[in-house]
């Protein structure tokens, strides 16, 4: 911004650190008004003061004038941060931890770009990622000296969760084999883990075979790319062969008062027909939710031998035999 009453400024000399280096200068033999002269100072470890001197000449070097200004250079703040996870699953929460170097004064303002259009002004924010894909997160800040930091960045990858649906329950005859087959699965790079492994041909197969001895519930953990997983369960009901007593005593003593057929409750479609010695039906039932108490239409039947036909269905053969009513 140097001027002269007439003519023009013919030479400029700039001393960027006049107090400490009075002979080191930058010279411009063809200055023009408004010209900008950039200069970068080294990054100090603490605030440092510099005296800048500008000397202007006109008429060759015959006329000269100088001026000085003092500036303070502050250490350059440097942004840095950590993330709790750089690879995560849909719905996970990421914690951002500020690790910045504030410079010569405390941070006065944090400016976070948390990806996906989310921002924050707190020191250590967090965000739940409900979109899958790749995200760039950024941080810069201002300190109390008015300095702005550089910008730190970190990339995050959010993987979609796999999808899984298992049948709620399947049945198998005791000693029989059943294949555990998910109703629906979706995802990339899928791996399977069935627990417990009891009775299974493999606990890592997509569709293992099971030969269970007793009722059991299996859980399947389906894991996809990025370690994202989902679980579901399936109940296996083992239909054991009905155990039919050959006698019972409905005398009200609380012991064997009803004809209790073990495991028949696992066959809801079973039919039970009981006949007297004359071929007359004395008891009939679809399913066995109420055990026979030795009566017919509410009237006690005489002691003796009765004959039954039980059709369990569900792949089992019809069972026939006799039962003795004792009192």
CSV table of C-alpha atoms in Angstrom, one decimal:
chain,number,residue,atom,x,y,z
A,1,UNK,CA,0.0,0.0,0.0
A,2,UNK,CA,3.0,2.3,-0.4
A,3,UNK,CA,2.5,5.6,-2.3
A,4,UNK,CA,4.5,8.6,-3.5
A,5,UNK,CA,3.3,12.2,-4.3
A,6,UNK,CA,4.3,11.9,-7.9
A,7,UNK,CA,5.9,9.3,-10.0
A,8,UNK,CA,5.9,5.7,-8.7
A,9,UNK,CA,7.4,3.4,-6.2
A,10,UNK,CA,10.3,1.7,-7.9
A,11,UNK,CA,11.5,-0.8,-5.4
A,12,UNK,CA,10.3,-2.7,-2.3
A,13,UNK,CA,12.3,-4.5,0.4
A,14,UNK,CA,10.5,-6.7,2.9
A,15,UNK,CA,12.2,-8.0,6.0
A,16,UNK,CA,10.1,-10.8,7.4
A,17,UNK,CA,12.0,-11.1,10.7
A,18,UNK,CA,13.7,-7.7,11.0
A,19,UNK,CA,14.6,-8.1,14.7
A,20,UNK,CA,16.4,-11.4,14.3
A,21,UNK,CA,17.5,-11.3,10.7
A,22,UNK,CA,18.0,-7.6,9.8
A,23,UNK,CA,19.9,-8.4,6.6
A,24,UNK,CA,17.6,-11.0,5.2
A,25,UNK,CA,15.1,-9.5,2.9
A,26,UNK,CA,12.8,-10.0,-0.1
A,27,UNK,CA,13.2,-7.5,-3.0
A,28,UNK,CA,10.7,-6.5,-5.6
A,29,UNK,CA,12.1,-4.2,-8.4
A,30,UNK,CA,8.7,-3.9,-10.1
A,31,UNK,CA,6.1,-3.3,-7.4
A,32,UNK,CA,2.5,-2.4,-8.3
A,33,UNK,CA,-0.2,-1.1,-5.9
A,34,UNK,CA,-2.2,-3.8,-4.1
A,35,UNK,CA,0.3,-6.6,-4.8
A,36,UNK,CA,0.2,-9.4,-2.3
A,37,UNK,CA,3.4,-10.9,-0.9
A,38,UNK,CA,2.8,-14.2,0.8
A,39,UNK,CA,5.2,-15.6,3.4
A,40,UNK,CA,5.0,-18.8,5.5
A,41,UNK,CA,6.6,-18.9,9.0
A,42,UNK,CA,7.7,-22.2,10.6
A,43,UNK,CA,5.2,-23.8,13.0
A,44,UNK,CA,6.4,-22.7,16.5
A,45,UNK,CA,6.0,-24.8,19.6
A,46,UNK,CA,4.8,-21.6,21.4
A,47,UNK,CA,3.4,-18.2,20.3
A,48,UNK,CA,6.3,-16.3,18.6
A,49,UNK,CA,6.4,-12.6,17.7
A,50,UNK,CA,7.9,-11.3,14.5
A,51,UNK,CA,8.7,-7.7,13.4
A,52,UNK,CA,8.1,-7.1,9.7
A,53,UNK,CA,9.7,-4.1,8.1
A,54,UNK,CA,8.8,-2.7,4.7
A,55,UNK,CA,11.1,-0.2,2.9
A,56,UNK,CA,9.8,1.6,-0.3
A,57,UNK,CA,11.9,3.5,-2.8
A,58,UNK,CA,11.1,6.0,-5.6
A,59,UNK,CA,13.4,7.9,-8.0
A,60,UNK,CA,15.7,4.9,-8.1
A,61,UNK,CA,17.1,4.7,-4.5
A,62,UNK,CA,17.3,8.4,-3.8
A,63,UNK,CA,14.0,8.6,-1.9
A,64,UNK,CA,13.2,6.0,0.8
A,65,UNK,CA,10.7,5.4,3.6
A,66,UNK,CA,10.1,2.5,5.9
A,67,UNK,CA,7.5,1.1,8.3
A,68,UNK,CA,7.2,-1.8,10.6
A,69,UNK,CA,4.5,-4.0,12.1
A,70,UNK,CA,4.6,-6.7,14.7
A,71,UNK,CA,2.7,-10.0,14.3
A,72,UNK,CA,2.3,-13.1,16.5
A,73,UNK,CA,2.4,-16.6,15.0
A,74,UNK,CA,0.7,-19.3,17.0
A,75,UNK,CA,1.3,-23.0,16.8
A,76,UNK,CA,-0.8,-24.7,14.2
A,77,UNK,CA,-3.6,-26.7,15.9
A,78,UNK,CA,-3.9,-30.3,14.6
A,79,UNK,CA,-7.1,-32.3,14.6
A,80,UNK,CA,-7.2,-36.0,15.4
A,81,UNK,CA,-9.8,-38.4,16.6
A,82,UNK,CA,-10.4,-42.1,17.3
A,83,UNK,CA,-13.6,-44.1,16.4
A,84,UNK,CA,-14.8,-47.1,18.5
A,85,UNK,CA,-15.2,-49.1,15.2
A,86,UNK,CA,-14.3,-48.4,11.6
A,87,UNK,CA,-16.3,-51.5,10.4
A,88,UNK,CA,-19.7,-51.9,11.9
A,89,UNK,CA,-23.2,-53.2,11.3
A,90,UNK,CA,-26.5,-51.5,10.6
A,91,UNK,CA,-27.9,-50.0,13.7
A,92,UNK,CA,-24.6,-49.9,15.6
A,93,UNK,CA,-23.4,-46.9,17.6
A,94,UNK,CA,-20.0,-45.4,16.9
A,95,UNK,CA,-18.2,-43.3,19.6
A,96,UNK,CA,-16.0,-40.5,18.4
A,97,UNK,CA,-13.1,-39.5,20.7
A,98,UNK,CA,-11.3,-36.2,20.2
A,99,UNK,CA,-7.5,-36.6,20.3
A,100,UNK,CA,-6.6,-33.2,18.8
A,101,UNK,CA,-3.6,-31.0,19.6
A,102,UNK,CA,-5.1,-27.6,20.5
A,103,UNK,CA,-2.0,-25.5,20.0
A,104,UNK,CA,-1.3,-22.5,22.3
A,105,UNK,CA,-4.9,-22.3,23.8
A,106,UNK,CA,-7.9,-24.4,24.6
A,107,UNK,CA,-10.4,-25.5,21.9
A,108,UNK,CA,-13.4,-23.2,21.7
A,109,UNK,CA,-15.4,-25.0,19.1
A,110,UNK,CA,-15.5,-28.5,17.5
A,111,UNK,CA,-16.9,-29.0,14.1
A,112,UNK,CA,-17.8,-32.6,13.3
A,113,UNK,CA,-19.1,-34.2,10.1
A,114,UNK,CA,-20.3,-37.6,11.3
A,115,UNK,CA,-21.2,-38.8,7.8
A,116,UNK,CA,-24.6,-39.1,6.2
A,117,UNK,CA,-25.4,-35.4,6.8
A,118,UNK,CA,-25.0,-35.6,10.6
A,119,UNK,CA,-23.0,-33.1,12.5
A,120,UNK,CA,-22.0,-32.2,16.0
A,121,UNK,CA,-20.3,-29.5,18.0
A,122,UNK,CA,-19.5,-31.5,21.2
A,123,UNK,CA,-16.1,-32.8,22.0
A,124,UNK,CA,-16.8,-36.5,21.9
A,125,UNK,CA,-20.1,-37.2,20.0
A,126,UNK,CA,-21.6,-40.6,19.0
A,127,UNK,CA,-23.9,-41.6,16.2
A,128,UNK,CA,-26.1,-44.6,15.4
A,129,UNK,CA,-25.7,-45.7,11.8
A,130,UNK,CA,-29.0,-46.7,10.3
A,131,UNK,CA,-27.8,-46.7,6.7
A,132,UNK,CA,-25.3,-49.1,5.2
A,133,UNK,CA,-22.5,-48.0,2.9
A,134,UNK,CA,-19.2,-46.1,3.2
A,135,UNK,CA,-19.0,-42.8,5.1
A,136,UNK,CA,-16.2,-40.2,5.5
A,137,UNK,CA,-16.2,-38.6,8.9
A,138,UNK,CA,-14.3,-35.3,9.6
A,139,UNK,CA,-13.2,-33.0,12.4
A,140,UNK,CA,-11.7,-29.5,12.6
A,141,UNK,CA,-11.8,-27.0,15.4
A,142,UNK,CA,-11.1,-23.4,16.5
A,143,UNK,CA,-9.1,-22.5,19.6
A,144,UNK,CA,-9.2,-19.5,21.8
A,145,UNK,CA,-6.4,-17.8,19.8
A,146,UNK,CA,-8.7,-17.8,16.8
A,147,UNK,CA,-6.7,-20.4,15.0
A,148,UNK,CA,-8.4,-23.0,12.9
A,149,UNK,CA,-7.0,-26.5,12.8
A,150,UNK,CA,-6.4,-28.8,9.9
A,151,UNK,CA,-9.1,-31.4,9.1
A,152,UNK,CA,-8.8,-35.0,10.2
A,153,UNK,CA,-10.7,-37.7,8.4
A,154,UNK,CA,-11.6,-41.3,8.9
A,155,UNK,CA,-13.6,-43.6,6.8
A,156,UNK,CA,-16.3,-46.0,8.1
A,157,UNK,CA,-18.0,-49.0,6.5
A,158,UNK,CA,-21.4,-49.9,7.6
A,159,UNK,CA,-22.6,-53.4,6.6
A,160,UNK,CA,-26.2,-54.5,6.3
A,161,UNK,CA,-27.5,-57.1,8.8
A,162,UNK,CA,-28.5,-60.4,7.3
A,163,UNK,CA,-32.1,-61.6,7.4
A,164,UNK,CA,-33.2,-64.9,8.9
A,165,UNK,CA,-36.5,-66.7,9.5
A,166,UNK,CA,-36.9,-70.2,10.9
A,167,UNK,CA,-40.0,-72.3,11.3
A,168,UNK,CA,-41.4,-71.9,14.8
A,169,UNK,CA,-41.8,-75.6,15.4
A,170,UNK,CA,-41.4,-78.9,13.6
A,171,UNK,CA,-42.2,-82.4,14.7
A,172,UNK,CA,-40.3,-85.7,14.3
A,173,UNK,CA,-41.1,-89.3,15.4
A,174,UNK,CA,-38.7,-90.6,18.0
A,175,UNK,CA,-35.8,-92.2,16.2
A,176,UNK,CA,-36.6,-90.3,13.0
A,177,UNK,CA,-34.5,-87.8,11.1
A,178,UNK,CA,-35.4,-84.2,10.3
A,179,UNK,CA,-33.6,-81.6,8.2
A,180,UNK,CA,-33.4,-78.1,9.8
A,181,UNK,CA,-34.2,-75.7,6.9
A,182,UNK,CA,-34.5,-71.9,7.4
A,183,UNK,CA,-37.6,-70.5,5.8
A,184,UNK,CA,-35.7,-67.4,4.6
A,185,UNK,CA,-32.1,-66.2,4.6
A,186,UNK,CA,-30.5,-63.2,3.0
A,187,UNK,CA,-27.0,-61.7,3.1
A,188,UNK,CA,-23.5,-61.9,1.7
A,189,UNK,CA,-20.8,-64.3,2.7
A,190,UNK,CA,-23.1,-66.1,5.1
A,191,UNK,CA,-21.9,-68.5,7.8
A,192,UNK,CA,-24.1,-70.7,10.0
A,193,UNK,CA,-23.7,-71.7,13.6
A,194,UNK,CA,-26.4,-74.0,15.3
A,195,UNK,CA,-26.4,-74.3,19.1
A,196,UNK,CA,-26.5,-76.6,20.9
A,197,UNK,CA,-24.8,-79.1,18.5
A,198,UNK,CA,-26.6,-82.0,20.2
A,199,UNK,CA,-28.1,-84.6,17.8
A,200,UNK,CA,-26.9,-82.6,14.7
A,201,UNK,CA,-24.9,-83.9,11.8
A,202,UNK,CA,-23.1,-80.5,11.6
A,203,UNK,CA,-23.4,-77.3,13.7
A,204,UNK,CA,-22.1,-75.2,10.8
A,205,UNK,CA,-24.1,-76.5,7.8
A,206,UNK,CA,-26.8,-74.4,6.3
A,207,UNK,CA,-29.3,-77.3,6.6
A,208,UNK,CA,-28.1,-79.9,9.1
A,209,UNK,CA,-29.8,-83.1,9.9
A,210,UNK,CA,-31.0,-83.9,13.4
A,211,UNK,CA,-32.0,-87.2,15.0
A,212,UNK,CA,-33.2,-86.0,18.4
A,213,UNK,CA,-34.1,-88.3,21.3
A,214,UNK,CA,-36.0,-85.6,23.2
A,215,UNK,CA,-37.7,-82.2,22.6
A,216,UNK,CA,-35.0,-79.6,21.9
A,217,UNK,CA,-34.8,-75.9,20.9
A,218,UNK,CA,-32.0,-74.9,18.4
A,219,UNK,CA,-30.7,-71.4,17.9
A,220,UNK,CA,-29.2,-70.4,14.5
A,221,UNK,CA,-26.7,-67.6,14.4
A,222,UNK,CA,-26.4,-66.3,10.8
A,223,UNK,CA,-23.3,-64.2,10.2
A,224,UNK,CA,-22.7,-62.1,7.1
A,225,UNK,CA,-20.0,-59.8,5.7
A,226,UNK,CA,-18.5,-57.5,8.3
A,227,UNK,CA,-19.4,-59.9,11.1
A,228,UNK,CA,-23.0,-58.7,11.2
A,229,UNK,CA,-25.3,-61.4,12.6
A,230,UNK,CA,-28.9,-62.3,13.5
A,231,UNK,CA,-30.4,-65.2,15.4
A,232,UNK,CA,-33.6,-67.1,15.4
A,233,UNK,CA,-34.8,-70.3,17.1
A,234,UNK,CA,-36.7,-73.5,16.1
A,235,UNK,CA,-38.3,-76.0,18.5
A,236,UNK,CA,-38.2,-79.7,17.6
A,237,UNK,CA,-40.9,-81.7,19.2
A,238,UNK,CA,-40.1,-85.4,19.4
A,239,UNK,CA,-43.2,-87.6,19.1
A,240,UNK,CA,-42.4,-90.7,21.2
A,241,UNK,CA,-44.5,-93.8,20.8
A,242,UNK,CA,-47.6,-93.8,23.1
A,243,UNK,CA,-47.2,-96.0,26.2
A,244,UNK,CA,-50.6,-97.5,26.8
A,245,UNK,CA,-51.3,-98.9,30.4
A,246,UNK,CA,-53.1,-102.3,30.4
A,247,UNK,CA,-55.0,-101.4,33.6
A,248,UNK,CA,-56.2,-98.6,35.8
A,249,UNK,CA,-58.4,-98.3,38.9
A,250,UNK,CA,-60.9,-95.4,39.0
A,251,UNK,CA,-61.7,-95.8,42.7
A,252,UNK,CA,-61.0,-92.2,43.8
A,253,UNK,CA,-57.8,-93.0,45.8
A,254,UNK,CA,-55.8,-90.7,43.7
A,255,UNK,CA,-53.6,-93.5,42.3
A,256,UNK,CA,-54.2,-94.6,38.7
A,257,UNK,CA,-57.7,-93.1,38.7
A,258,UNK,CA,-57.5,-92.4,35.0
A,259,UNK,CA,-56.2,-94.2,31.9
A,260,UNK,CA,-53.1,-92.1,31.4
A,261,UNK,CA,-51.5,-92.8,28.0
A,262,UNK,CA,-48.0,-91.4,28.1
A,263,UNK,CA,-46.9,-89.3,25.1
A,264,UNK,CA,-50.3,-89.4,23.5
A,265,UNK,CA,-50.7,-85.6,24.1
A,266,UNK,CA,-48.1,-85.1,21.4
A,267,UNK,CA,-50.5,-86.3,18.8
A,268,UNK,CA,-53.3,-83.8,18.7
A,269,UNK,CA,-55.0,-85.5,15.8
A,270,UNK,CA,-55.1,-88.9,17.4
A,271,UNK,CA,-58.3,-90.8,17.7
A,272,UNK,CA,-59.1,-93.1,20.7
A,273,UNK,CA,-62.0,-95.6,20.7
A,274,UNK,CA,-62.7,-98.0,23.6
A,275,UNK,CA,-65.2,-100.9,23.4
A,276,UNK,CA,-66.8,-103.2,25.8
A,277,UNK,CA,-66.9,-107.0,25.3
A,278,UNK,CA,-70.1,-106.6,23.3
A,279,UNK,CA,-68.4,-104.2,20.8
A,280,UNK,CA,-70.2,-101.2,22.1
A,281,UNK,CA,-68.2,-97.9,22.3
A,282,UNK,CA,-67.8,-96.7,25.9
A,283,UNK,CA,-65.3,-94.0,25.2
A,284,UNK,CA,-64.3,-92.0,22.2
A,285,UNK,CA,-62.0,-89.0,21.9
A,286,UNK,CA,-60.2,-86.8,19.2
A,287,UNK,CA,-56.9,-86.0,20.8
A,288,UNK,CA,-56.3,-86.9,24.4
A,289,UNK,CA,-56.7,-83.7,26.4
A,290,UNK,CA,-59.0,-85.4,28.9
A,291,UNK,CA,-58.0,-88.9,30.1
A,292,UNK,CA,-60.7,-91.6,30.3
A,293,UNK,CA,-61.9,-92.0,33.9
A,294,UNK,CA,-63.7,-95.4,33.5
A,295,UNK,CA,-67.2,-93.9,32.9
A,296,UNK,CA,-69.6,-93.8,30.0
A,297,UNK,CA,-71.8,-90.7,29.7
A,298,UNK,CA,-70.8,-89.9,33.3
A,299,UNK,CA,-71.8,-93.3,34.7
A,300,UNK,CA,-69.2,-95.7,36.2
A,301,UNK,CA,-68.5,-98.8,34.1
A,302,UNK,CA,-68.2,-102.3,35.7
A,303,UNK,CA,-64.8,-103.8,36.2
A,304,UNK,CA,-63.6,-105.9,33.3
A,305,UNK,CA,-61.6,-106.0,30.2
A,306,UNK,CA,-62.2,-103.3,27.5
A,307,UNK,CA,-60.6,-103.1,24.1
A,308,UNK,CA,-59.1,-100.0,22.4
A,309,UNK,CA,-58.1,-98.8,19.0
A,310,UNK,CA,-55.7,-95.9,19.0
A,311,UNK,CA,-54.7,-94.1,15.8
A,312,UNK,CA,-51.9,-91.7,16.6
A,313,UNK,CA,-51.6,-90.5,13.0
A,314,UNK,CA,-48.5,-88.4,12.2
A,315,UNK,CA,-47.0,-91.5,10.5
A,316,UNK,CA,-47.5,-94.0,13.4
A,317,UNK,CA,-49.4,-97.2,13.0
A,318,UNK,CA,-52.7,-97.9,14.7
A,319,UNK,CA,-52.3,-99.4,18.2
A,320,UNK,CA,-54.8,-102.0,19.5
A,321,UNK,CA,-55.1,-103.9,22.7
A,322,UNK,CA,-57.0,-104.4,25.9
A,323,UNK,CA,-57.2,-102.5,29.2
A,324,UNK,CA,-58.5,-103.8,32.5
A,325,UNK,CA,-60.7,-101.6,34.6
A,326,UNK,CA,-60.1,-102.5,38.3
A,327,UNK,CA,-61.8,-101.2,41.4
